Coordinates of C-alpha atoms in Angstrom, one line a residue:
M255 CA -5.8 -10.2 -28.6
N256 CA -2.5 -7.9 -29.5
N257 CA -0.5 -7.1 -26.6
L258 CA -0.8 -3.8 -24.7
N259 CA 2.2 -1.7 -24.4
V260 CA 2.3 -1.6 -20.6
S261 CA 5.1 0.7 -18.3
I262 CA 5.9 -0.4 -15.0
V263 CA 6.5 2.2 -12.1
L264 CA 8.6 1.1 -9.5
P265 CA 9.1 4.0 -6.7
V266 CA 12.2 2.9 -4.4
Y267 CA 13.6 4.5 -1.4
N268 CA 16.8 2.8 0.8
S269 CA 15.4 -0.4 -1.1
E270 CA 18.8 -2.3 -1.3
K271 CA 17.5 -5.4 0.9
M272 CA 15.1 -6.6 -1.5
L273 CA 15.5 -4.6 -4.8
S274 CA 17.5 -7.5 -6.8
L275 CA 15.1 -9.8 -6.7
C276 CA 12.2 -7.7 -7.2
L277 CA 14.3 -6.1 -10.4
D278 CA 15.3 -10.0 -11.3
S279 CA 11.7 -10.8 -11.6
L280 CA 10.9 -7.7 -13.7
I281 CA 13.4 -8.3 -16.6
S282 CA 12.0 -12.3 -16.3
L283 CA 8.5 -11.3 -17.6
D284 CA 7.3 -13.6 -20.0
Y285 CA 5.8 -10.6 -22.1
P286 CA 7.2 -8.8 -25.3
K287 CA 10.0 -6.8 -24.9
E288 CA 8.9 -4.4 -27.1
N289 CA 5.7 -4.0 -25.5
I290 CA 7.4 -3.3 -21.7
E291 CA 9.1 -0.4 -20.0
I292 CA 10.4 -0.5 -16.6
I293 CA 11.2 2.7 -15.0
V294 CA 12.3 2.8 -11.4
V295 CA 12.3 6.3 -9.5
D296 CA 14.7 6.5 -7.0
N297 CA 13.2 9.1 -3.8
N298 CA 16.4 10.2 -2.5
S299 CA 18.0 6.8 -1.3
T300 CA 20.9 7.0 0.6
D301 CA 22.2 3.0 0.6
K302 CA 23.0 1.4 -2.3
T303 CA 20.1 1.1 -4.3
K304 CA 21.4 3.2 -7.1
D305 CA 24.4 1.0 -7.5
I306 CA 22.0 -2.3 -7.8
I307 CA 19.5 -0.2 -10.4
S308 CA 22.6 0.4 -12.2
R309 CA 23.3 -3.1 -13.3
Y310 CA 19.7 -3.4 -15.0
K311 CA 18.6 -2.5 -18.2
V312 CA 15.9 0.0 -16.9
K313 CA 15.0 3.5 -16.9
Y314 CA 16.0 5.2 -14.2
L315 CA 14.9 8.5 -12.8
F316 CA 15.7 10.4 -9.8
E317 CA 13.0 12.3 -7.9
R318 CA 14.0 14.9 -5.4
K319 CA 10.7 15.7 -3.6
K320 CA 10.4 12.9 -0.6
G321 CA 7.2 10.7 -0.4
A322 CA 6.0 8.1 -2.7
P323 CA 3.3 9.9 -4.3
A324 CA 5.7 12.1 -5.8
A325 CA 8.5 9.5 -7.1
L326 CA 5.2 7.6 -9.1
N327 CA 3.5 11.0 -10.4
R328 CA 7.2 11.4 -11.8
G329 CA 7.3 7.5 -13.1
I330 CA 3.8 7.9 -14.2
Q331 CA 4.4 11.1 -16.4
S332 CA 7.8 9.9 -17.7
S333 CA 6.1 6.8 -19.1
S334 CA 4.7 6.2 -22.6
A335 CA 2.5 3.0 -22.5
E336 CA -1.3 3.2 -22.4
I337 CA -1.5 0.8 -19.2
I338 CA 0.6 1.7 -16.1
A339 CA 1.5 -1.3 -13.7
F340 CA 2.9 -0.7 -10.3
T341 CA 4.8 -2.8 -7.8
H342 CA 6.7 -2.4 -4.7
S343 CA 10.4 -2.8 -4.2
D344 CA 9.8 -5.3 -1.9
C345 CA 7.9 -7.5 -4.0
V346 CA 8.6 -10.4 -6.1
V347 CA 6.4 -10.7 -9.1
D348 CA 5.2 -13.9 -11.0
R349 CA 6.4 -14.2 -14.9
N350 CA 3.1 -14.0 -16.3
W351 CA 1.9 -10.9 -13.8
I352 CA 1.5 -8.7 -16.9
M353 CA 0.5 -11.2 -19.4
N354 CA -2.4 -11.8 -16.7
I355 CA -3.1 -8.5 -15.6
A356 CA -3.5 -6.7 -19.1
Q357 CA -5.8 -9.2 -20.2
G358 CA -8.0 -7.7 -18.0
F359 CA -8.5 -4.5 -19.7
A360 CA -10.2 -6.3 -22.8
E361 CA -13.4 -5.1 -21.2
D362 CA -14.9 -1.8 -21.7
N363 CA -15.0 0.9 -18.8
I364 CA -12.0 -0.8 -16.8
G365 CA -10.2 1.7 -15.5
G366 CA -7.8 -0.5 -13.3
C367 CA -6.8 -4.2 -12.7
G368 CA -5.5 -5.7 -9.5
G369 CA -4.2 -9.5 -9.0
S370 CA -3.2 -11.7 -6.1
V371 CA -0.8 -10.4 -3.3
F372 CA 0.8 -13.7 -1.4
A373 CA 3.5 -13.7 1.4
Y374 CA 7.2 -13.8 0.1
N375 CA 8.9 -16.6 2.2
P376 CA 7.3 -15.5 5.8
R377 CA 9.7 -16.4 8.8
S378 CA 9.3 -14.0 11.5
S379 CA 6.4 -13.9 14.2
I380 CA 5.7 -10.6 12.3
E381 CA 5.5 -11.8 8.9
R382 CA 3.1 -14.9 10.0
Y383 CA 1.2 -12.0 11.7
C384 CA 0.6 -10.0 8.8
K385 CA -0.3 -13.3 6.5
Y386 CA -2.8 -14.5 9.3
R387 CA -4.6 -10.9 9.3
K388 CA -4.6 -11.0 5.7
R389 CA -3.0 -7.4 5.4
Y390 CA -2.8 -7.6 1.8
F391 CA -6.0 -9.0 1.0
Q392 CA -6.8 -7.8 -2.9
N393 CA -9.7 -9.6 -3.7
G394 CA -11.2 -8.4 -0.5
N395 CA -10.5 -4.0 -1.4
I396 CA -11.7 -4.7 -5.1
A397 CA -14.5 -7.0 -5.0
K398 CA -16.3 -5.1 -2.0
D399 CA -20.0 -6.6 -0.7
D400 CA -21.3 -3.2 -0.5
G401 CA -20.2 -2.3 -4.1
F402 CA -19.0 0.9 -3.4
L403 CA -15.5 2.4 -3.1
P404 CA -13.5 -0.5 -4.0
W405 CA -9.4 0.4 -4.1
I406 CA -6.3 -1.3 -5.7
M407 CA -3.5 -1.7 -3.5
L408 CA -0.5 -0.3 -5.8
A409 CA 1.8 -3.7 -4.8
N410 CA 0.1 -5.1 -7.6
A411 CA -1.8 -3.0 -9.7
A412 CA -2.5 -1.6 -13.2
F413 CA -4.6 1.2 -14.5
Q414 CA -5.6 3.1 -18.1
R415 CA -3.4 5.9 -18.3
N416 CA -6.2 8.1 -19.4
A417 CA -8.0 7.0 -16.0
L418 CA -4.9 8.3 -13.9
Q419 CA -4.6 11.4 -16.2
E420 CA -8.0 12.4 -15.8
V421 CA -7.9 12.4 -12.2
G422 CA -4.9 14.2 -12.0
L423 CA -2.2 11.3 -10.7
L424 CA -1.5 10.6 -6.8
D425 CA -2.5 13.4 -4.5
K426 CA 0.7 14.7 -2.5
F427 CA -1.8 15.0 0.3
F428 CA -1.4 11.6 1.6
T429 CA 1.9 10.0 2.7
E430 CA 0.3 6.5 3.4
E431 CA -2.5 4.6 1.7
Y432 CA -2.7 7.3 -1.6
D433 CA -3.5 4.1 -3.4
I434 CA -6.6 4.0 -1.4
D435 CA -7.6 7.8 -2.7
L436 CA -6.4 7.3 -6.1
S437 CA -8.6 4.2 -6.3
W438 CA -11.4 6.0 -4.9
R439 CA -11.4 9.0 -7.5
I440 CA -11.0 6.9 -10.7
H441 CA -14.0 4.9 -9.3
L442 CA -16.0 7.9 -8.4
K443 CA -15.1 8.9 -12.4
G444 CA -17.0 5.9 -13.2
Y445 CA -14.4 3.7 -14.3
Q446 CA -14.8 -0.1 -13.2
F447 CA -12.0 -2.3 -11.4
K448 CA -11.2 -6.2 -12.1
Y449 CA -9.5 -8.7 -9.8
I450 CA -7.3 -10.7 -11.7
P451 CA -6.6 -13.7 -9.3
D452 CA -3.6 -15.1 -11.6
A453 CA -1.8 -12.0 -11.7
I454 CA 0.4 -13.0 -8.9
V455 CA 2.7 -10.8 -7.0
Y456 CA 4.7 -12.2 -3.8
H457 CA 5.1 -9.0 -0.7
K458 CA 7.9 -9.3 1.7
Y459 CA 5.7 -8.3 4.8
R460 CA 7.5 -6.2 7.6
D461 CA 9.5 -8.3 9.6
T462 CA 10.1 -6.4 13.0
L463 CA 8.1 -5.1 15.7
I464 CA 9.1 -1.6 14.6
G465 CA 8.7 -2.2 10.8
L466 CA 4.8 -2.9 11.5
W467 CA 4.5 -0.4 14.2
R468 CA 5.2 2.6 11.8
Q469 CA 3.7 1.4 8.9
C470 CA 0.2 1.5 11.1
F471 CA 1.4 4.9 12.8
K472 CA 1.6 6.0 9.3
I473 CA -1.9 4.6 8.0
G474 CA -3.7 6.2 11.6
Y475 CA -1.5 9.6 10.4
N476 CA -3.5 9.4 7.4
S477 CA -6.8 8.6 8.8
P478 CA -7.6 12.4 9.8
R479 CA -6.7 13.3 5.7
F480 CA -9.4 11.1 4.5
A481 CA -12.1 12.0 6.8
K482 CA -10.8 15.9 5.8
K483 CA -11.2 15.0 2.1
Y484 CA -14.2 12.6 1.9
G485 CA -15.8 13.3 5.0
E486 CA -19.0 10.8 5.6
I487 CA -18.1 8.5 2.9
Y488 CA -14.7 7.9 4.8
E489 CA -16.2 7.5 8.5
S490 CA -19.0 5.6 7.4
L491 CA -16.8 2.7 6.3
Y492 CA -13.3 3.8 8.8
V493 CA -12.2 4.4 12.1
V494 CA -11.3 7.8 12.2
P495 CA -9.2 7.6 15.9
H496 CA -9.5 11.4 17.3
K497 CA -13.7 10.7 16.6
N498 CA -13.3 7.0 18.1
I499 CA -11.2 7.2 21.4
L500 CA -13.5 5.2 23.5
Y501 CA -13.9 2.6 20.9
I502 CA -10.1 2.3 20.2
C503 CA -9.3 2.0 23.9
R504 CA -12.1 -0.6 24.3
E505 CA -10.9 -2.7 21.9
I506 CA -7.5 -2.6 23.2
L507 CA -8.3 -3.5 26.7
Y508 CA -10.4 -6.2 25.1
G509 CA -7.5 -7.5 23.2
F510 CA -5.1 -7.4 26.3
Y511 CA -7.6 -9.6 28.2
N512 CA -7.9 -11.9 25.5
F513 CA -4.0 -12.4 25.3
F514 CA -4.0 -13.1 28.9
E515 CA -6.7 -15.6 28.8
I516 CA -5.4 -17.6 25.7
F517 CA -1.6 -17.2 26.8
F518 CA -2.3 -18.5 30.5
I519 CA -5.2 -20.1 30.9
K520 CA -5.6 -22.0 26.9
K521 CA -1.9 -21.9 26.6
K522 CA -2.3 -21.2 22.9
R523 CA 1.0 -19.2 22.5
Q524 CA 0.9 -18.5 18.6
K525 CA -2.6 -17.1 18.6
A526 CA -1.8 -15.4 22.0
I527 CA 1.1 -13.5 20.2
F528 CA -1.1 -12.5 17.1
I529 CA -3.7 -11.0 19.8
L530 CA -0.8 -9.1 21.5
L531 CA 0.2 -8.2 18.2
D532 CA -3.2 -6.7 17.2
N533 CA -3.0 -4.3 20.1
V534 CA 0.3 -3.0 18.8
V535 CA -1.7 -2.1 15.4
Y536 CA -4.5 -0.5 17.4
F537 CA -2.4 1.7 19.6
A538 CA 0.0 2.2 16.7
F539 CA -3.2 3.6 14.6
F540 CA -4.5 5.4 17.5
L541 CA -1.2 7.5 18.3
G542 CA -0.7 8.1 14.6
G543 CA -4.2 9.0 14.1
M544 CA -4.3 11.8 17.0
H545 CA -1.1 13.1 15.5
G546 CA -2.1 13.1 12.1
W547 CA -5.3 15.3 13.4
L548 CA -2.9 17.8 15.6
R549 CA -0.7 18.3 12.6
L550 CA -3.9 19.1 10.5
K551 CA -5.1 21.6 13.2
L552 CA -1.8 23.3 13.0
I553 CA -2.0 23.7 9.1
G554 CA -3.0 27.2 8.5
I555 CA -1.8 28.5 12.3
L556 CA 2.0 27.6 11.6
P557 CA 3.3 29.1 8.2
C558 CA 6.1 26.6 8.1
L559 CA 3.3 23.7 8.0
K560 CA 1.2 25.0 4.8
Q561 CA 3.3 22.4 2.2
Y562 CA 1.1 19.6 4.0
E563 CA -2.2 21.4 2.7

């Protein structure tokens, strides 16, 4: 099979910590240089991100409008290949990543492919927790048992340009999990997704408690937005915080009971820490969801919030 032309779109925002490792891995890909372009979209970084990018032979873009969807759309619109791949600035890709993921498009009607996402050098308890809970378990997202609404994480994804254009790119309505919305819209257009286990990306998980909290808060914040856009489809698959307050409170209380039992009685300290972190995740998700629901309620009432519609 001839090598497909592939554009890699990498959105960045204050990414100095991992960006060099990410870009080093991208320029070292085992793929013909004439068939690949790397597009880095700077989303208003205030650290040394731009200086780091300038050291590499990549296409640099600046997107003033804040938010990953805006940066991703800018990169897609500036790309030229028939296959557009995505990863995150806190990821390191395997040398054969593009070679393997591109092969997934040999079959008809494949709109997108996703590969394996493994933890990158987990050291802290937070990172080990994310690995233990499989927070980036790509296979479970794509090969869903219910056969409906699969999705591909943009930490390790590639889509047909035609599929992206057909659905109108990413929806700026979402500030987190926009990859779920994008995938659903492509899938509902009749495209199929494929999991490519040999297309490997190593993801640096959140390594602080505040980082994990913020991530889960943002996921909760977007939950009412998914419920508004997808209605019963979303609510049948996921928890909507403002409609499931008693369920979430029960899970938090039960989690604290398990923590004290395992920590003090069974004395399994590592497992107890993970259970305690489960409570942090639930609580952040709950507060984020309530905040997101209230924000949606205010849209249309306060003119200053109408840009979030």
